PDB file of C-alpha atoms in Angstrom:
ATOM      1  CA  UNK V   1      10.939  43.007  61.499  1.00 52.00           C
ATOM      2  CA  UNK V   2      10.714  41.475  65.124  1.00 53.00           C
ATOM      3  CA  UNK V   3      12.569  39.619  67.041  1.00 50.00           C
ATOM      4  CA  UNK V   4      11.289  36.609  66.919  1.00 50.00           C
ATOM      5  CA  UNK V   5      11.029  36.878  63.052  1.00 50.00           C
ATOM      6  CA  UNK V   6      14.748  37.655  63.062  1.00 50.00           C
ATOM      7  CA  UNK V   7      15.570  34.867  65.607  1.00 52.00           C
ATOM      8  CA  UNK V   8      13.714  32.369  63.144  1.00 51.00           C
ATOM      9  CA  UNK V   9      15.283  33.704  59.972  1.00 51.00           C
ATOM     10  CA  UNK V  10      18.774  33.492  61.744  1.00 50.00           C
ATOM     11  CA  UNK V  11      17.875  29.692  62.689  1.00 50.00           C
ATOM     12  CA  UNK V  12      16.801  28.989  59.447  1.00 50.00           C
ATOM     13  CA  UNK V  13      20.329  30.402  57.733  1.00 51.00           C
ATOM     14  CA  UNK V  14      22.333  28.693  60.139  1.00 50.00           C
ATOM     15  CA  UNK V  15      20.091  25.435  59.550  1.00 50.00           C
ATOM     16  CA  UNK V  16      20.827  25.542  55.882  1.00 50.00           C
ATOM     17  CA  UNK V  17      24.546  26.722  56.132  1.00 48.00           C
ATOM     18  CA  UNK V  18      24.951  23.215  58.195  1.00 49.00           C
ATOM     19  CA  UNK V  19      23.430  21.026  55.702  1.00 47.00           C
ATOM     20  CA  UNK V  20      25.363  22.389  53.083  1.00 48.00           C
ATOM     21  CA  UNK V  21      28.708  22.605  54.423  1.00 44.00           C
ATOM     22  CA  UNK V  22      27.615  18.973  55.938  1.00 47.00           C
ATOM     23  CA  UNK V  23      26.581  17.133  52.515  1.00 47.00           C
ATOM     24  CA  UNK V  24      30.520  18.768  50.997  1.00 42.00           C
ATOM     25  CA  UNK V  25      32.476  15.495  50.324  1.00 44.00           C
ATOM     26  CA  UNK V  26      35.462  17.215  52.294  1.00 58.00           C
ATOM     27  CA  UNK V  27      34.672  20.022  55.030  1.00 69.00           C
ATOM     28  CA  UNK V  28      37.327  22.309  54.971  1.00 82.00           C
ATOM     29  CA  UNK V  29      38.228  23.530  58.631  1.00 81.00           C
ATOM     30  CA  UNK V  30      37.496  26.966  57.970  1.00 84.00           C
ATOM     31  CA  UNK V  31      33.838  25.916  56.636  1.00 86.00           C
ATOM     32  CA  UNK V  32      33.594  23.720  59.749  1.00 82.00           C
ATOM     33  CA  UNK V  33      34.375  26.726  62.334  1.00 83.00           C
ATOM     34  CA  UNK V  34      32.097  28.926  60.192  1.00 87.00           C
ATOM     35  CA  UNK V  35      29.266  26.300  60.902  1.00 85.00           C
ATOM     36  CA  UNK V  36      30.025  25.840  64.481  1.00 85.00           C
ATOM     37  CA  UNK V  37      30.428  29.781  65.084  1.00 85.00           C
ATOM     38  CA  UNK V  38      26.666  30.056  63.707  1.00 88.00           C
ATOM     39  CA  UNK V  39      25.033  27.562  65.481  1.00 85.00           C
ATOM     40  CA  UNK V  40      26.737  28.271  68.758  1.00 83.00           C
ATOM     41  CA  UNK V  41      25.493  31.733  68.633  1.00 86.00           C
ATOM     42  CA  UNK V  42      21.939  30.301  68.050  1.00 88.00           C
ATOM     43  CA  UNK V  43      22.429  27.776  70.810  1.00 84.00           C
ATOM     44  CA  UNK V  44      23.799  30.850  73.067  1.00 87.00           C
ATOM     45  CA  UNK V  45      27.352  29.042  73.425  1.00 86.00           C
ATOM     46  CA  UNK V  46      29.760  31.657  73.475  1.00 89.00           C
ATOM     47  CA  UNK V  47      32.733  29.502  75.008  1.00 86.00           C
ATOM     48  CA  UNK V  48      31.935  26.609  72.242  1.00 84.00           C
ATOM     49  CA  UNK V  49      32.284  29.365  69.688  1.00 84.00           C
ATOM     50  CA  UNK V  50      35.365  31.027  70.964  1.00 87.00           C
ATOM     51  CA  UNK V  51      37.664  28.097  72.131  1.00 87.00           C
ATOM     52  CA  UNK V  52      35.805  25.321  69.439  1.00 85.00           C
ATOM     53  CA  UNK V  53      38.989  26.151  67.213  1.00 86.00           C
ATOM     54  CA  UNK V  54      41.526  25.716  70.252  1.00 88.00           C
ATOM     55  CA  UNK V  55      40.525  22.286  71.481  1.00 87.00           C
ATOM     56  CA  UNK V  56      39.957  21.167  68.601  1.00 85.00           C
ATOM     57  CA  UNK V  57      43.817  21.494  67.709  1.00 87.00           C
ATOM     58  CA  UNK V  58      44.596  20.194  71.464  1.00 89.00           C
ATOM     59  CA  UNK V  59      42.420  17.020  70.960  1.00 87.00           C
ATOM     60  CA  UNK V  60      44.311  16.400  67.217  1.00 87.00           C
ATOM     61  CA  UNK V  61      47.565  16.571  69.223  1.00 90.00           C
ATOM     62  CA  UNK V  62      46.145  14.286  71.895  1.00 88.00           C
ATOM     63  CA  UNK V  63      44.503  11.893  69.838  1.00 89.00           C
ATOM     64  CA  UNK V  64      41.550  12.338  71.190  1.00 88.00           C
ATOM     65  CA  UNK V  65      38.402  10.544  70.199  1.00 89.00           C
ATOM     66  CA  UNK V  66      35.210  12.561  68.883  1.00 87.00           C
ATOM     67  CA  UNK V  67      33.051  11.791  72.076  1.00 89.00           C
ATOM     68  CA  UNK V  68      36.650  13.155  74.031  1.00 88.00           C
ATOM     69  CA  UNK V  69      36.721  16.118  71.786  1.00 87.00           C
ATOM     70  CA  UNK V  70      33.278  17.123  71.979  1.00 87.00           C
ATOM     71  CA  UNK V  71      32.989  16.547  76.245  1.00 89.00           C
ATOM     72  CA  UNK V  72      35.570  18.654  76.402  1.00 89.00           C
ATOM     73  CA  UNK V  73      34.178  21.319  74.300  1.00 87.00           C
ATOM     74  CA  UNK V  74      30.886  21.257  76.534  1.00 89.00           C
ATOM     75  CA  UNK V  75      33.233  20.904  79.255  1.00 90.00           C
ATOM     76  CA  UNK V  76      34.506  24.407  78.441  1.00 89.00           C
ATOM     77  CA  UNK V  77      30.958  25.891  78.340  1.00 88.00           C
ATOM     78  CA  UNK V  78      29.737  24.339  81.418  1.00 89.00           C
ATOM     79  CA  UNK V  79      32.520  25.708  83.822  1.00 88.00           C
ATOM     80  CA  UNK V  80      32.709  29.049  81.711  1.00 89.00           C
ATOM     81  CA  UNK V  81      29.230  29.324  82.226  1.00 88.00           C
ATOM     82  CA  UNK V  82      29.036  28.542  85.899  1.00 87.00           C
ATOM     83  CA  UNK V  83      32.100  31.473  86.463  1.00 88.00           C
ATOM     84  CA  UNK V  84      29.702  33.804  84.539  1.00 90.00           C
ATOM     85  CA  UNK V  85      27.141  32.680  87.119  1.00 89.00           C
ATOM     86  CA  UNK V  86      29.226  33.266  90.177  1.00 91.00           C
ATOM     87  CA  UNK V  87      30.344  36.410  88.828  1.00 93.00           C
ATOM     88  CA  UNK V  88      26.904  37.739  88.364  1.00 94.00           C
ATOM     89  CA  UNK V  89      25.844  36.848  91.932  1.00 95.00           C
ATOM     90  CA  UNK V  90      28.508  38.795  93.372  1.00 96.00           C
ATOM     91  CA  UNK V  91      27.351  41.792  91.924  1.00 96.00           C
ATOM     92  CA  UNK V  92      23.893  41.525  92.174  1.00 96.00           C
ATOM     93  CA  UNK V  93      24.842  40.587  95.660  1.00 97.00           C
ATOM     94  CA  UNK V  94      26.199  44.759  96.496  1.00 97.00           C
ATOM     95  CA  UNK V  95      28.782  43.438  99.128  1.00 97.00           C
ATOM     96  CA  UNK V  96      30.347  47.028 100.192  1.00 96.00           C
ATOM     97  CA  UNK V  97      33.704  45.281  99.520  1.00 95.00           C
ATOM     98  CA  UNK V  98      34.676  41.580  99.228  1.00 95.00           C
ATOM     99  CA  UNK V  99      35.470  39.328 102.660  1.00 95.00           C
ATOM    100  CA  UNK V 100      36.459  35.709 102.535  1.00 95.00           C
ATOM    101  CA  UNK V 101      35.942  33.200 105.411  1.00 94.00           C
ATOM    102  CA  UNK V 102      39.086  31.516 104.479  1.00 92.00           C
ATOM    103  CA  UNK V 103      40.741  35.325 105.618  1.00 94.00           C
ATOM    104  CA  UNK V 104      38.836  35.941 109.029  1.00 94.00           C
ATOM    105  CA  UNK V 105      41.459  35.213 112.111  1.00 91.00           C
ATOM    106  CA  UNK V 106      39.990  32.348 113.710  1.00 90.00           C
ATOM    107  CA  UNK V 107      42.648  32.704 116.720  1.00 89.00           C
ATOM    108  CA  UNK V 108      41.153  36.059 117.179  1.00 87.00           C
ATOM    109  CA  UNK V 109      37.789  34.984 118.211  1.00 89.00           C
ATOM    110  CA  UNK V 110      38.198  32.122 120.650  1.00 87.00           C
ATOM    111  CA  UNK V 111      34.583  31.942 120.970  1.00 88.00           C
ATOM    112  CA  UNK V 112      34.376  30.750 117.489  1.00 92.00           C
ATOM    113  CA  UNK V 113      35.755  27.435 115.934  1.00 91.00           C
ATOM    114  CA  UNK V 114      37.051  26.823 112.124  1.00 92.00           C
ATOM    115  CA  UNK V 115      34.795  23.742 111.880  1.00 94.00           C
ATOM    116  CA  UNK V 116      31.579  25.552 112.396  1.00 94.00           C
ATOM    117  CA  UNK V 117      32.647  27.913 109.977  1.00 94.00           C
ATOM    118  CA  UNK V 118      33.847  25.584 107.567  1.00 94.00           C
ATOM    119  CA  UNK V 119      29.890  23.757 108.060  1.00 95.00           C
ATOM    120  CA  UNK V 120      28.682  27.202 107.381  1.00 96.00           C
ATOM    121  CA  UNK V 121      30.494  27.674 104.208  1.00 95.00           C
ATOM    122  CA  UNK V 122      29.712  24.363 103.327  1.00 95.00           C
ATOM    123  CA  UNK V 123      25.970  26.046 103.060  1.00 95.00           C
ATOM    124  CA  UNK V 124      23.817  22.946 104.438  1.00 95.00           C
ATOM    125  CA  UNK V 125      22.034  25.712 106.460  1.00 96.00           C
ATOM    126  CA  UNK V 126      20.823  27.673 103.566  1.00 97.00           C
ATOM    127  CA  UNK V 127      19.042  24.413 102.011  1.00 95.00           C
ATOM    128  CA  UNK V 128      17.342  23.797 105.384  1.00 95.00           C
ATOM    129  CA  UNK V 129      16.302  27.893 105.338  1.00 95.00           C
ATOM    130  CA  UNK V 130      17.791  27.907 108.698  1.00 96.00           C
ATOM    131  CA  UNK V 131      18.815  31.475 110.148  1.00 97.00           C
ATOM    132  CA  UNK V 132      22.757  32.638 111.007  1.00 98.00           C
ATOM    133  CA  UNK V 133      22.616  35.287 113.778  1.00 97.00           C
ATOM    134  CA  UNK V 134      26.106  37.123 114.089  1.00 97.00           C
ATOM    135  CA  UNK V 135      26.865  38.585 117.640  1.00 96.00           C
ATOM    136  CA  UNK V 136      29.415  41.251 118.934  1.00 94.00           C
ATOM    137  CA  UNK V 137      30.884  43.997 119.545  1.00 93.00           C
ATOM    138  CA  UNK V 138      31.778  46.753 117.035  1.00 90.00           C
ATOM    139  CA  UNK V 139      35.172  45.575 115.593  1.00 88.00           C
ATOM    140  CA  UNK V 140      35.140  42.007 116.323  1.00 91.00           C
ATOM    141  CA  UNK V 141      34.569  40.393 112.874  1.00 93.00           C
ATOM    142  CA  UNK V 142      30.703  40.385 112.516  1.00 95.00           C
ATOM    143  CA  UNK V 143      30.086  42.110 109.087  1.00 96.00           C
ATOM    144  CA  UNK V 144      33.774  39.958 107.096  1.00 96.00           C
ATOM    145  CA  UNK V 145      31.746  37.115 108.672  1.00 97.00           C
ATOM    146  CA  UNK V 146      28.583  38.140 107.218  1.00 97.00           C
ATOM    147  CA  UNK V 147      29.995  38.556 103.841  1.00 98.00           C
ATOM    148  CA  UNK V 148      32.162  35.767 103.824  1.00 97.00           C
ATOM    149  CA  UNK V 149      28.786  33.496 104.600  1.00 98.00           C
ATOM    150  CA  UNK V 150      27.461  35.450 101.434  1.00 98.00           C
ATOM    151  CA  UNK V 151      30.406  35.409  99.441  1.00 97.00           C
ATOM    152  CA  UNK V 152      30.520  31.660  99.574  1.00 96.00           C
ATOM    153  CA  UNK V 153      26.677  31.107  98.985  1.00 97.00           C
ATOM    154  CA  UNK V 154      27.622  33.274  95.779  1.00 96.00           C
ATOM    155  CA  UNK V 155      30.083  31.036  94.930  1.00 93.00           C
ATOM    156  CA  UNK V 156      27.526  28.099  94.898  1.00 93.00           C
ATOM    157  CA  UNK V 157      25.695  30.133  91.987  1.00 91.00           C
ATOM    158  CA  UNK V 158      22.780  31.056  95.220  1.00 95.00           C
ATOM    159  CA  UNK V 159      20.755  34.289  95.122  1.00 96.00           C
ATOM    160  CA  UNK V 160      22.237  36.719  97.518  1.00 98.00           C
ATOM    161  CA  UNK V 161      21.475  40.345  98.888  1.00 98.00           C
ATOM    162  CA  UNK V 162      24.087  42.090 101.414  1.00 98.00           C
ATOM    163  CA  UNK V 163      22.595  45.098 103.413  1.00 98.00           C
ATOM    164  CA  UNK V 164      22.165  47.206 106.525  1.00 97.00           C
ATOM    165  CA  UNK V 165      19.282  47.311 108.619  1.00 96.00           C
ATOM    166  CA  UNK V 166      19.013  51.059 108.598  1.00 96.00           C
ATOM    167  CA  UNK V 167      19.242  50.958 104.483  1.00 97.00           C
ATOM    168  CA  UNK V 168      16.333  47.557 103.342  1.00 97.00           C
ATOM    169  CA  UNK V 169      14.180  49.934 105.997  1.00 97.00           C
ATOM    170  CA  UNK V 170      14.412  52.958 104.069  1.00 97.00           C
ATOM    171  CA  UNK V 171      13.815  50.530 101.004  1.00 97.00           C
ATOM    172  CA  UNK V 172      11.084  49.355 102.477  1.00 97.00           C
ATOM    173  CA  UNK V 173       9.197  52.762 103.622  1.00 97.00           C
ATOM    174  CA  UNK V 174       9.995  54.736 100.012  1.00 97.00           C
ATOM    175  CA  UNK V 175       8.477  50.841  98.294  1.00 97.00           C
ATOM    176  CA  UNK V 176       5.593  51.057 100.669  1.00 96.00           C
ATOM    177  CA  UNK V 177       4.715  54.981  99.583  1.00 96.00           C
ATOM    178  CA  UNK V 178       5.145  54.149  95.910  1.00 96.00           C
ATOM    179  CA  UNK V 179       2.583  51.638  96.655  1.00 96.00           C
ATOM    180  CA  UNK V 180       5.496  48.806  95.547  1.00 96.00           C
ATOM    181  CA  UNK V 181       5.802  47.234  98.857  1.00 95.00           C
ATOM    182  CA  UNK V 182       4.265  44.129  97.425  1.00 94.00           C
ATOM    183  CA  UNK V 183       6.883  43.741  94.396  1.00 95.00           C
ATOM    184  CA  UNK V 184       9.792  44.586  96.617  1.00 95.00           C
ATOM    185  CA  UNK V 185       9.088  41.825  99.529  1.00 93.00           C
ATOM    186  CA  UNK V 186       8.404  39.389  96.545  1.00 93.00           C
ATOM    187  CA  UNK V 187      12.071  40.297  95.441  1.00 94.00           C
ATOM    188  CA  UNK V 188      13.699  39.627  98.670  1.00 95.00           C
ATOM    189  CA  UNK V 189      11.402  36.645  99.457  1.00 93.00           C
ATOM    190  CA  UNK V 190      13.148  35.182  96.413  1.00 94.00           C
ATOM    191  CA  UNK V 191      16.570  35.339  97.670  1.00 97.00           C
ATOM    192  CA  UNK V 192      18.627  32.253  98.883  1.00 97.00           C
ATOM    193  CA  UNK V 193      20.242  33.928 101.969  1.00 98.00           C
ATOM    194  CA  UNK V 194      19.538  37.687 102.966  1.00 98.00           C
ATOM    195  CA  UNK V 195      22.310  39.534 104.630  1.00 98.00           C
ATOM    196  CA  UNK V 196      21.317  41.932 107.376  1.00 98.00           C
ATOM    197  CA  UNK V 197      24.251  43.920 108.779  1.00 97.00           C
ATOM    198  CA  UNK V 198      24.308  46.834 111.395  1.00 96.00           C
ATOM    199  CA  UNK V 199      21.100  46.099 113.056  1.00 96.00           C
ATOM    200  CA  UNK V 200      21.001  47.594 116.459  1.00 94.00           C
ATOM    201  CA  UNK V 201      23.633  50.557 115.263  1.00 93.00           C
ATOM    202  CA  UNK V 202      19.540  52.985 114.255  1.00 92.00           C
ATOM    203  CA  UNK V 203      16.620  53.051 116.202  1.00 93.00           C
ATOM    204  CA  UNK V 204      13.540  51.987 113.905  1.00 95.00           C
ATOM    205  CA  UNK V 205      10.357  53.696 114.199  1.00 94.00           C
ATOM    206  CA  UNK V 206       7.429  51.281 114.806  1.00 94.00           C
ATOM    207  CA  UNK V 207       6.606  51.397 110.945  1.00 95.00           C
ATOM    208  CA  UNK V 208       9.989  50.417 109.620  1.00 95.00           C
ATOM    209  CA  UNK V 209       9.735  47.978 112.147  1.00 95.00           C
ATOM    210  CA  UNK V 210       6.394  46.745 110.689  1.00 95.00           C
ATOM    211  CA  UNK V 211       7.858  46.710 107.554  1.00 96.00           C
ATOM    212  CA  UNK V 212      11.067  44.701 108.508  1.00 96.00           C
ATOM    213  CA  UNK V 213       8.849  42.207 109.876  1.00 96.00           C
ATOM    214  CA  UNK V 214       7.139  41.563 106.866  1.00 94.00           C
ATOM    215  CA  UNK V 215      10.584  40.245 105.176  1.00 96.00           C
ATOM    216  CA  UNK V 216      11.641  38.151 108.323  1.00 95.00           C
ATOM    217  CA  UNK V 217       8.384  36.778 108.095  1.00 93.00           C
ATOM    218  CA  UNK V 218       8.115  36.245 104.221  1.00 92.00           C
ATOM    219  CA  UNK V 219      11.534  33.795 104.737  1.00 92.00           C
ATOM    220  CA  UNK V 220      10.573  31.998 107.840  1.00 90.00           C
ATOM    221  CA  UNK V 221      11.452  28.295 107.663  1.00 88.00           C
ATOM    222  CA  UNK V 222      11.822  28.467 103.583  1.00 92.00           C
ATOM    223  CA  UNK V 223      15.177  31.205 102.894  1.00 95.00           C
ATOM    224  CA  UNK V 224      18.362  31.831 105.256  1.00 97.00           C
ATOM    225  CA  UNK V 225      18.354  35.162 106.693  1.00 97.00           C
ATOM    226  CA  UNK V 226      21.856  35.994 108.300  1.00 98.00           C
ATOM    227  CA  UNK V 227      22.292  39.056 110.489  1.00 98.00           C
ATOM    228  CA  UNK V 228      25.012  40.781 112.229  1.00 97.00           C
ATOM    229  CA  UNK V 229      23.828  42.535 115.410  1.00 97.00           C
ATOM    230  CA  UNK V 230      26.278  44.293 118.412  1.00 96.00           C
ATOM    231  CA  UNK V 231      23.077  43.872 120.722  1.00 96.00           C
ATOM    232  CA  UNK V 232      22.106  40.635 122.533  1.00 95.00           C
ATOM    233  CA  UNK V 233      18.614  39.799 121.744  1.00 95.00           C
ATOM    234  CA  UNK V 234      17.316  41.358 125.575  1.00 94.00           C
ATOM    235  CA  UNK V 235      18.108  44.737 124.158  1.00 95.00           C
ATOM    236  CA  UNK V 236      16.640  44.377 120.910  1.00 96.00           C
ATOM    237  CA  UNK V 237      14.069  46.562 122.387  1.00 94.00           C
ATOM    238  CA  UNK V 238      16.416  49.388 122.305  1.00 93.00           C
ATOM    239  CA  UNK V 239      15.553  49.245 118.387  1.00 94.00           C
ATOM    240  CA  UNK V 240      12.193  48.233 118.182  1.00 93.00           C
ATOM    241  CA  UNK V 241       9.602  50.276 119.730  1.00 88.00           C
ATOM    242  CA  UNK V 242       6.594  47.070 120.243  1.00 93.00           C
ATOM    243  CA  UNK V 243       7.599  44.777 122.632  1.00 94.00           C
ATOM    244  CA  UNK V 244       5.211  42.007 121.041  1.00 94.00           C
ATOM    245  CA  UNK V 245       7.231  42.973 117.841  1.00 95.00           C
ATOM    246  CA  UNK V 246      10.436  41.869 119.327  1.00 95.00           C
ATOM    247  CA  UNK V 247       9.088  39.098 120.780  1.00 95.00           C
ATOM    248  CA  UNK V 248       8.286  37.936 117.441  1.00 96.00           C
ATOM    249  CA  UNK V 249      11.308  38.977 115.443  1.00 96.00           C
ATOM    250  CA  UNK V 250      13.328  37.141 118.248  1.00 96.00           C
ATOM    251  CA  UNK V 251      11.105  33.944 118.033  1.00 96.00           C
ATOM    252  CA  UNK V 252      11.582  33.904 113.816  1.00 95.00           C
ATOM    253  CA  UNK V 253      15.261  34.736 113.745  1.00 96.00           C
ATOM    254  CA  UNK V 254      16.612  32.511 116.749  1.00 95.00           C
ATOM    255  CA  UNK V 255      14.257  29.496 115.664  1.00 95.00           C
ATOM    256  CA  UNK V 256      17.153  26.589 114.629  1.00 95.00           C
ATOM    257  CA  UNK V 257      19.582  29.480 114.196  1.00 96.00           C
ATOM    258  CA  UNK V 258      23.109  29.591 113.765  1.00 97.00           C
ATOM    259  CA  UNK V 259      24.231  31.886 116.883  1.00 96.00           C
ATOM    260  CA  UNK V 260      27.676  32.821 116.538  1.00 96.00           C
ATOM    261  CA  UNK V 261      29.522  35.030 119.261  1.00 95.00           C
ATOM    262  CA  UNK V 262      32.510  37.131 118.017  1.00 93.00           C
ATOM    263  CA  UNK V 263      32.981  38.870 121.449  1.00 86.00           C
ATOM    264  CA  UNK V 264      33.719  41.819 123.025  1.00 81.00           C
ATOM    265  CA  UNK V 265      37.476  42.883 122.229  1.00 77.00           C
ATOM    266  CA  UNK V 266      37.996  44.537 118.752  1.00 75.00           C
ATOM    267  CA  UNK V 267      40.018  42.994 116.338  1.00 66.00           C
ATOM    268  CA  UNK V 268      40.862  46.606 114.906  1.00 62.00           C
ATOM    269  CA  UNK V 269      41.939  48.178 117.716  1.00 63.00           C
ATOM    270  CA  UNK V 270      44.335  45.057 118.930  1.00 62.00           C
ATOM    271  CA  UNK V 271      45.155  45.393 115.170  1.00 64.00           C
ATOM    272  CA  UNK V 272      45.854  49.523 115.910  1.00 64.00           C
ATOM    273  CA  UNK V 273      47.237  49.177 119.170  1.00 57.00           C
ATOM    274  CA  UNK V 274      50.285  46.566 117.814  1.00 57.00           C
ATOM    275  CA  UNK V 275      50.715  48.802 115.020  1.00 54.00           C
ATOM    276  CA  UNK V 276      51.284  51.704 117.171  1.00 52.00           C
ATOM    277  CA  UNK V 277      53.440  49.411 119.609  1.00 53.00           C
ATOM    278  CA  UNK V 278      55.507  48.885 116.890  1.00 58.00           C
ATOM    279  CA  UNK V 279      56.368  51.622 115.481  1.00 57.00           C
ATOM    280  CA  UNK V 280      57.396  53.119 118.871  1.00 57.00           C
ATOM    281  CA  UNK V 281      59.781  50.033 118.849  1.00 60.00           C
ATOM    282  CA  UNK V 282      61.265  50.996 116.043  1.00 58.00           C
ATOM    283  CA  UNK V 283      61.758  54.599 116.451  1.00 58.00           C
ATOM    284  CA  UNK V 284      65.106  55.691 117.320  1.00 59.00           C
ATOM    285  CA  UNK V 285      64.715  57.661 120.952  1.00 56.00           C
ATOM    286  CA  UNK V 286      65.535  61.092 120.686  1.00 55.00           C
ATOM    287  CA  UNK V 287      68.446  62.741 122.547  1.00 57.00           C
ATOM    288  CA  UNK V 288      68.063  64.233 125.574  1.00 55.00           C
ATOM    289  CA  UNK V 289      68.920  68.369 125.258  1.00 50.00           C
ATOM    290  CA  UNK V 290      71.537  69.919 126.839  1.00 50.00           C
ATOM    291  CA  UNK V 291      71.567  71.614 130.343  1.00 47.00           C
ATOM    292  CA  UNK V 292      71.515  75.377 130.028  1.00 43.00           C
ATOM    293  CA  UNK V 293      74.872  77.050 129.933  1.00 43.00           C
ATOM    294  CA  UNK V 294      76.339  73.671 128.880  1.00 41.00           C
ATOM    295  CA  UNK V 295      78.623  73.778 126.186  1.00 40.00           C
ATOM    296  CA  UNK V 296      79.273  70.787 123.804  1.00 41.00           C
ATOM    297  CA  UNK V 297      82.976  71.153 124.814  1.00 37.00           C
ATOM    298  CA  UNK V 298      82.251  71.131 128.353  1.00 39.00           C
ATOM    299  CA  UNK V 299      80.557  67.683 127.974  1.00 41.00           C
ATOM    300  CA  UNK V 300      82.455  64.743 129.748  1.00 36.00           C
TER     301      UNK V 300
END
């Protein structure tokens, strides 16, 4: 039988098991969750099915009316449904671990300010398709940044990809030798906000360069591309090979961009140093040994 011969059979049972627990002169409750459990799994309501029983006894105690009873039951479904949704964009999103903006050390980065980043979050940029460029030094905040931006697009239920240059170009070359290149720059072209971390850590031969270009170029004005970079954009030609290919990738990437600076001193190593500083404060010195031939008696 097929699926869509099942689907309709299903339908058709739950259909009938409505109308006849519906025409009983007194529904029992168990009838009435029976009914509601089989058309919620037709309607592809889990949370109606599952907590149905629950509110129902919660709007009894309330005194709720009907229309109360059953806004809260969609209620339910709607903000169960949008978790499920946020939830799935985090994963599809392959964050290498999970950063929140609300966690970054604004006082760290005086070059930055908490109502930029709050804008950011707020993700006005990512309807207007505009670009978020990330610069600094290793160790000064770029890539919890970078996945705090995409965390918080997640959060909004929008498509989002996290990875490194070096990694969507190797992507890229083994798509473009499978003769799949077309399929897999449709895929990204689809996202709400690509994250591009590491770029300027590889050197990129001039056809993963090609190849990189053909992303930046498939979200120009229309998706958010956000990048994290430890090169200012005159030595982005220390990892692209064609000058007129920088020029270009520049133009795209800086055009009504968000340019953030995170600076030159690294957070970790302050972090390290303190830590170190620290411990040596807290270390009990170590006594001094004794003079040779000195005795502990002879010891004023």
């Amino acid at each position: 039988m097929s699926a869509a011969t099942t689907s309709t059979a299903a339908a058709a049972t739950t259909r009938a098991a409505t109308a006849a627990t519906a025409g009983a002169a007194g529904l029992s409750d168990a009838a009435a969750q029976a009914s509601i459990g089989a058309a919620a799994h037709e309607l592809h309501l889990p949370t109606v099915r599952a907590e149905a029983a629950r509110l129902a006894e919660i709007a009894v105690r309330a005194r709720h009316t009907h229309l109360g009873f059953l806004a809260e039951v969609l209620a339910a479904e709607v903000d169960d449904r949008a978790e499920r949704r946020r939830a799935r964009r985090v994963a599809e999103a392959r964050f290498p671990r999970l950063k929140r903006l609300a966690d970054f050390n604004i006082d760290a980065v005086p070059t930055l300010s908490a109502a930029v980043l709050a804008a950011l979050a707020h993700g006005g940029y990512l309807n207007a398709g505009h670009p978020v460029v990330l610069l600094g030094d290793s160790g000064t905040g770029k890539t919890h940044l970078l996945i705090g931006l995409g965390l918080a697009a997640c959060e909004q239920g929008r498509r989002v990809r996290y990875v490194t240059c070096a990694q969507l170009v190797n992507e890229l070359v083994e798509a473009a030798d499978e003769r799949q290149l077309s399929r897999v720059v449709a895929r990204y072209a689809r996202l709400d906000l690509l994250c591009l971390d590491e770029l300027g850590y590889v050197k990129i031969d001039p056809r993963g360069a090609e190849l990189l270009f053909q992303i930046i170029t498939a979200r120009e004005e229309k998706a958010s591309v956000a990048i994290a970079t430890n090169l200012p954009f005159s030595e982005w030609g220390a990892v692209f090979p064609d000058p007129r290919l920088v020029a270009a990738i520049v133009d795209r990437v800086t055009f009504n961009a968000h340019i953030l600076e995170t600076g030159t001193q690294s957070y970790r190593l302050r972090t390290s140093k303190k830590t170190v500083t620290r411990k040596g404060e807290t270390q009990p010195a170590a006594p001094k040994p004794a003079a040779a031939g000195t005795t502990e008696s002879s010891r004023p």
